[in-house]
XYZ file of C-alpha atoms in Angstrom:
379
model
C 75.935 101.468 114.103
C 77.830 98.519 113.893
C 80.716 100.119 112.043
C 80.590 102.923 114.581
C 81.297 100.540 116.964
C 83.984 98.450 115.295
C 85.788 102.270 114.491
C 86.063 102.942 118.395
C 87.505 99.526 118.831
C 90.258 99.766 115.944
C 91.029 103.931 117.553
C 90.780 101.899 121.180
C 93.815 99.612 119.882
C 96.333 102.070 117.951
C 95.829 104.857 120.771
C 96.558 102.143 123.273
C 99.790 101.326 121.453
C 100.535 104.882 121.210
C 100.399 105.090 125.291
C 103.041 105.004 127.088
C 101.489 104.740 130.315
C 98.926 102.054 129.471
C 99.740 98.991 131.699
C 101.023 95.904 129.945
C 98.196 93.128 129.273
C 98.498 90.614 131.530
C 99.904 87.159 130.931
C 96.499 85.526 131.964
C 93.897 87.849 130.134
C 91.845 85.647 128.686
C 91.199 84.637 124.930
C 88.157 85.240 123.152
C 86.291 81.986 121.077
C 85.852 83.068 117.439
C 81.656 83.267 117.654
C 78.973 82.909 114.897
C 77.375 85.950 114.983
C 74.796 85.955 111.511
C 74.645 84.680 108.283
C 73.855 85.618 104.648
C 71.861 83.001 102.557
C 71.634 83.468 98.813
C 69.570 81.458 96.872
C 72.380 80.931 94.185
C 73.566 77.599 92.782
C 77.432 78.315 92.440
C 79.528 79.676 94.855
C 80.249 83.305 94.606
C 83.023 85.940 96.577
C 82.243 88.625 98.527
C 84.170 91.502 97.242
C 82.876 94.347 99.481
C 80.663 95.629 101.844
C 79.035 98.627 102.130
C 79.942 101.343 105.107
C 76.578 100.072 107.236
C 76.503 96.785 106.240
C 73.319 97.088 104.103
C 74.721 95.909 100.935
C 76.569 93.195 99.655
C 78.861 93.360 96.828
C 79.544 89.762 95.226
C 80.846 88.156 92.557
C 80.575 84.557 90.595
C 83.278 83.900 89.175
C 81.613 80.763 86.994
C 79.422 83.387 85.222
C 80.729 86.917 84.984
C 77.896 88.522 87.332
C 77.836 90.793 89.647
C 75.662 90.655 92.231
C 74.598 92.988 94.849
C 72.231 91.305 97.810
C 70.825 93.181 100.529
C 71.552 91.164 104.447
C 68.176 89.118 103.506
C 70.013 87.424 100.899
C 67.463 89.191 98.004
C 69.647 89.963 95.134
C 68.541 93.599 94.430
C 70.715 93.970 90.916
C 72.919 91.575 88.707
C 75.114 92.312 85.900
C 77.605 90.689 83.481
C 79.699 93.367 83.192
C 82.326 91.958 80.418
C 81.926 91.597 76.721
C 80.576 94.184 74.707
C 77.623 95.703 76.195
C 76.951 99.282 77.253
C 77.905 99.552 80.753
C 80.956 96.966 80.574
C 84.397 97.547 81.456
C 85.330 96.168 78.299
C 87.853 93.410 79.290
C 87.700 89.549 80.675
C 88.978 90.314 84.408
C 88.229 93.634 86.448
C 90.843 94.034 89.376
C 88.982 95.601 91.902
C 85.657 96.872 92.681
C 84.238 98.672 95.790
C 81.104 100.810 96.986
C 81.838 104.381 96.663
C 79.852 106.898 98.477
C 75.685 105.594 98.967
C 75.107 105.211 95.725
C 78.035 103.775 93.638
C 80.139 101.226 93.015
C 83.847 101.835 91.385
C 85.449 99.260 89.154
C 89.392 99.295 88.622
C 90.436 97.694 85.260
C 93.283 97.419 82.988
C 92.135 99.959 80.995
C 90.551 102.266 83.501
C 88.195 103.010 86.522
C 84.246 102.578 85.909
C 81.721 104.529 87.852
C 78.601 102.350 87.915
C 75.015 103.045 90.009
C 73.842 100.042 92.165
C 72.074 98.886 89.468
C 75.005 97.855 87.359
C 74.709 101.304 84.956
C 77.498 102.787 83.792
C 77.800 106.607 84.878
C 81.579 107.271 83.492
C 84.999 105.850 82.512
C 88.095 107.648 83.336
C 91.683 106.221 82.078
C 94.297 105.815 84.273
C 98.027 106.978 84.211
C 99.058 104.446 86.325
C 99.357 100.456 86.388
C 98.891 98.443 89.613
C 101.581 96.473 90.941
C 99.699 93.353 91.811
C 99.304 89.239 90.549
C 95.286 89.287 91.432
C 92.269 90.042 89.589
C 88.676 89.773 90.426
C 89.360 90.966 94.127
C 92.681 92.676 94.034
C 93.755 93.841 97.278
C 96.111 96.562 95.270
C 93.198 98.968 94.666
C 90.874 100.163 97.605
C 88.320 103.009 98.368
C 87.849 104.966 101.412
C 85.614 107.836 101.935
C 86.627 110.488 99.310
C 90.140 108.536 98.429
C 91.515 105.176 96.834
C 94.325 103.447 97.592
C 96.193 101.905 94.675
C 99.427 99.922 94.728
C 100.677 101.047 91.386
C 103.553 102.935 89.251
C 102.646 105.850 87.355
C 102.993 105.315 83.664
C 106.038 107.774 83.265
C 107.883 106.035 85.917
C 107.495 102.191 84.288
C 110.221 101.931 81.876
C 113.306 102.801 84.677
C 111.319 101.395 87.655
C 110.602 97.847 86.089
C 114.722 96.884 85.528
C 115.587 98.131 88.323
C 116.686 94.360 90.778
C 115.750 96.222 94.142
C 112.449 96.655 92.759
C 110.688 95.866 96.267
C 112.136 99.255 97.657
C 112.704 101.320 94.065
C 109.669 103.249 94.533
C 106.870 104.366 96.289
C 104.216 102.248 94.950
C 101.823 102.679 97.812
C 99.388 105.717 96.829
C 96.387 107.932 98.187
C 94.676 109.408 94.790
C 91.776 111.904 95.258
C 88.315 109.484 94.161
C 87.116 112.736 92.117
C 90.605 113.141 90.035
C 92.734 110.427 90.479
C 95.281 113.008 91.186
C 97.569 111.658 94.291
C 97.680 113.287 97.224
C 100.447 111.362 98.724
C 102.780 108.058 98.168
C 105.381 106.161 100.124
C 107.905 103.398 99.409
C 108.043 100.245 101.785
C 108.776 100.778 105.142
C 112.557 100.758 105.888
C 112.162 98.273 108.412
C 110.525 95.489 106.472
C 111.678 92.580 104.476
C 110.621 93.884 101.464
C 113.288 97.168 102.103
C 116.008 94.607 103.794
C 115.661 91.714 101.016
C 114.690 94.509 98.167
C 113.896 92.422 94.624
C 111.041 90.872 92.691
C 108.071 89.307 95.088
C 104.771 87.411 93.981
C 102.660 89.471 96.786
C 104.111 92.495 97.157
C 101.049 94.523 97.795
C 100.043 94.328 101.093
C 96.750 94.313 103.123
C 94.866 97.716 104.393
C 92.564 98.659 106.635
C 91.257 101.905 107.139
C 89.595 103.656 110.709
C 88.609 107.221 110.313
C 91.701 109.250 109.809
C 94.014 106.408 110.233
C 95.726 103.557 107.654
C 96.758 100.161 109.107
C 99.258 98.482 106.387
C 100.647 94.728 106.542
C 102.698 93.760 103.999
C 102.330 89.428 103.043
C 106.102 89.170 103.655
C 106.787 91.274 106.476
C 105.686 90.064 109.888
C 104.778 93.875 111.160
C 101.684 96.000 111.006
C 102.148 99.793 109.946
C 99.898 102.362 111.029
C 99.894 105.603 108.950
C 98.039 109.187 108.915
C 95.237 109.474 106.394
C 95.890 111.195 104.044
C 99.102 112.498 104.409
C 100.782 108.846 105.055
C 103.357 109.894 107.778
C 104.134 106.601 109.628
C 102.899 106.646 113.359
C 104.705 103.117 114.292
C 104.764 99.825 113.735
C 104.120 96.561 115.477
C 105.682 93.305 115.403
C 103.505 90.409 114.589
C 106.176 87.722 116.625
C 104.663 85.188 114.328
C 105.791 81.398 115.445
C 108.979 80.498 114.289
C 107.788 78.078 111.528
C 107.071 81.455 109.881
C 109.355 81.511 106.768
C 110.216 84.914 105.287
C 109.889 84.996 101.322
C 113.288 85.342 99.562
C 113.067 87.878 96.461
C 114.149 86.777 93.126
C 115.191 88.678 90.094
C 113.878 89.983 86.414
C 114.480 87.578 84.292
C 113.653 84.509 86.960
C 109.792 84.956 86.548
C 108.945 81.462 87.715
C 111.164 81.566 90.850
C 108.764 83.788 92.737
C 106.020 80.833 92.822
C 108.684 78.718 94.114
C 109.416 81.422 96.799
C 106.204 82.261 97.652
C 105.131 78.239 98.050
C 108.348 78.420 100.096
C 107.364 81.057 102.495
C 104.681 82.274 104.814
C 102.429 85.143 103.795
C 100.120 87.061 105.254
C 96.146 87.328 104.267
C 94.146 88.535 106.189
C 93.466 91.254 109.328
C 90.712 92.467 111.115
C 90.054 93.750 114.326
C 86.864 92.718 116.569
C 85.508 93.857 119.764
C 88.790 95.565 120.772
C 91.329 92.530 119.255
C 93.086 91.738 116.362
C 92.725 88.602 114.788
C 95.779 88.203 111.599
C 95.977 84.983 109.575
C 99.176 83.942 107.488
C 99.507 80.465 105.820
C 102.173 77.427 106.123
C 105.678 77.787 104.073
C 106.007 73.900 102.105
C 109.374 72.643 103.343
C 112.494 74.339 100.986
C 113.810 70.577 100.448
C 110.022 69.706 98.923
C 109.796 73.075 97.088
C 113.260 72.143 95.309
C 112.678 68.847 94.207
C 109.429 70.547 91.930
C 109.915 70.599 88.109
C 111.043 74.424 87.850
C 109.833 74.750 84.251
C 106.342 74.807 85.255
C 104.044 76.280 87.709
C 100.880 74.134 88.472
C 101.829 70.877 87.784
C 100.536 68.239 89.857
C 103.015 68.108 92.120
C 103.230 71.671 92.561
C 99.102 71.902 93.006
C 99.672 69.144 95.764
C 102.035 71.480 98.035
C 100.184 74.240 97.380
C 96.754 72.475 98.130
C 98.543 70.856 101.704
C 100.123 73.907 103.094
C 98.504 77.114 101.470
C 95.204 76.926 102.142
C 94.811 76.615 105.767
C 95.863 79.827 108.252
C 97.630 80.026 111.505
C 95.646 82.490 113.291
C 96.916 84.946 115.919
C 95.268 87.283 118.589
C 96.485 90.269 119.632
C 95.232 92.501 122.628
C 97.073 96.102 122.545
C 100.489 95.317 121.484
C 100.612 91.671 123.090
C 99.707 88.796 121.123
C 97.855 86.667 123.742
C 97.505 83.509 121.361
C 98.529 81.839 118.083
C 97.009 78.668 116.589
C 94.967 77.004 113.931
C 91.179 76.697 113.996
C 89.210 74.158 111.970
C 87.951 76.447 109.613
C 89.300 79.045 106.581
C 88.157 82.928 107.364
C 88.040 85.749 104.908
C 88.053 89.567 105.566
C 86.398 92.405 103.827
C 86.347 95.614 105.704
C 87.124 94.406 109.013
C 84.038 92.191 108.395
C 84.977 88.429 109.256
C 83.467 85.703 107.945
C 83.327 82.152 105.928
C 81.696 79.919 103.823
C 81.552 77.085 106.725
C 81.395 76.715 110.188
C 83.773 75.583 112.214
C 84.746 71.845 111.115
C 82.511 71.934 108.534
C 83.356 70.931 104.673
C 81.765 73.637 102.707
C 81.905 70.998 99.432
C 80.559 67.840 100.847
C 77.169 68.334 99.419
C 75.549 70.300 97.133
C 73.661 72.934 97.955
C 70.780 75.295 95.550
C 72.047 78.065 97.770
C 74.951 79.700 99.436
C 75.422 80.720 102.836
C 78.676 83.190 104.278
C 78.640 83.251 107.652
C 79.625 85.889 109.654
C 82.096 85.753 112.841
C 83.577 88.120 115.739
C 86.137 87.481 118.975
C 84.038 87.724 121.803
């Protein structure tokens, strides 16, 4: 029911956009309070992610990062199955890092690695491996947001193997081919692809970026897409991918738009991206959307860094003071009605908002023999 309910609101907001008669919001509508609305306690020493959510909110999907398991916890906080899914066993995907992993239908759970995509039951057994032809175009593992199901589809953010060896040296990389991909869940076949939308930064700027694969959210038959770098949200047809339009995310103008870099300077994309402002996270709640992009470090600071290392001390202490807090912004329709900062770092998973605090709270000032995420809507 509740994803029902959070479908209407997402169709409520693009066919608003899409009307032409729909009366502008008005300057004084008011702005919602981001609200506690439940919690999830797992009795669970070290901290763990949430990496999905099932379509009615029944099942939990998380992983510990300290340990190799995953976990899957019903909204009591009972762990109903756990796995270490690496090494050498049976059922694993046979490597150190998975990329990403997501509920498929009512009964499975899909696991994108290097090598392949597993097919596991919810308790952590291994139904099938198929290969893959293609590679996805992404930094993360663990969680990657380049690989995504959705009813009878995925979504990767990848290059087919064929395509590698002239699409890698190519120096407008960003906007050299159409990375973004609907594949059939059965056959991995594609049904359609895309390059970047001609009116972003990545297709303006084209080159090398640390985060080029952007965010997605998906609403019945429609695909919301917001690249890191690229202050606009796309909204597409599922499956087909034809663009329906875009909106502009008028983020505050501290927001600093990543500059690409080329092949063979590797390193200068961490500079860049510490540099710049990129986008997280969206969601949209109770007829709003709520985006979150982080802080660019000052170019003058960003320069002075050591460039023959990434992670030095110096480099960890920018990164820890402007990356990871958000500036949040809320939209209503097209308008946003209010951008700011809250006291308090959100996550989303399938337009499910939440945290591992409350609002002003330090999630590490004391240990804890369990974990809570706490769940959170605009109201």
């Amino acid at each position: 029911m509740k994803k029902l309910f959070l479908t209407i609101l997402a169709l409520s907001f693009l066919y608003s956009c899409d009307s032409p008669e729909k009366a502008p919001v008005s300057e004084d509508i008011r702005v919602p309070e981001l609200v506690l609305v439940d919690s999830l306690v797992v009795d669970r020493l070290t901290q763990f992610d949430v990496v999905d959510i099932n379509e009615d909110s029944t099942r939990y999907l998380l992983y510990d990062w300290s340990t190799n398991e995953f976990m899957i916890s019903s909204p009591s906080g009972e762990i109903l199955a756990i796995a270490d899914l690496t090494g050498d066993g049976k059922n694993s995907y046979q490597e150190r890092y998975f990329i990403g992993a997501k509920f498929y239908g009512k009964d499975q759970i899909l696991i994108q690695a290097k090598s392949g995509v597993f097919s596991y039951d919810l308790n952590f057994n291994l139904i099938a491996k198929r290969p893959t032809t293609y590679s996805l175009e992404t930094r993360h593992v663990d969680g990657s947001r380049s690989f995504n199901v959705f009813g009878s589809y995925i979504y990767t953010f990848s290059i087919e193997e064929k395509d590698q060896e002239s699409v890698y040296p190519n120096e407008e990389f960003s906007k050299a081919y159409p990375f973004f991909t609907i594949r059939d869940a059965g056959s991995l076949a594609v049904v359609s692809s895309i390059f970047v939308p001609e009116g972003s930064s990545l297709f303006k700027n084209p080159g090398f970026y640390n985060n080029l694969d952007p965010i997605v959210q998906v609403e019945v038959n429609s695909i919301f897409v917001l690249y890191p770098n690229s202050p606009e949200l796309y909204i597409y047809d599922l499956p087909s991918l034809g663009l329906r339009k875009s909106i502009d995310l008028v983020p505050n103008e501290a927001f600093k738009v990543a500059k690409p870099y080329r092949l063979k300077e590797n390193l200068r994309g961490f500079f860049n991206s510490l540099a710049a402002s990129e986008y997280h996270y969206f969601a949209f709640s109770n007829g709003y959307l709520l985006t979150m992009y982080d802080e660019a470090a000052p170019q003058e600071e960003v320069d002075a860094l050591p460039k023959d290392q990434v992670g030095g001390e110096e480099f960890m202490a920018l990164l820890k003071k402007h990356k990871f807090t958000y500036t949040y912004q809320i939209f209503k329709e097209e308008k946003k009605i209010w951008e700011g900062d809250w006291d308090i770092s959100l996550k989303v998973v399938r337009d499910v908002i939440f945290s591992f605090s409350k609002i002003g709270e330090d999630p590490d000032a004391q240990e804890k023999d369990f974990q809570t995420v706490y769940f959170y809507e605009l109201k």
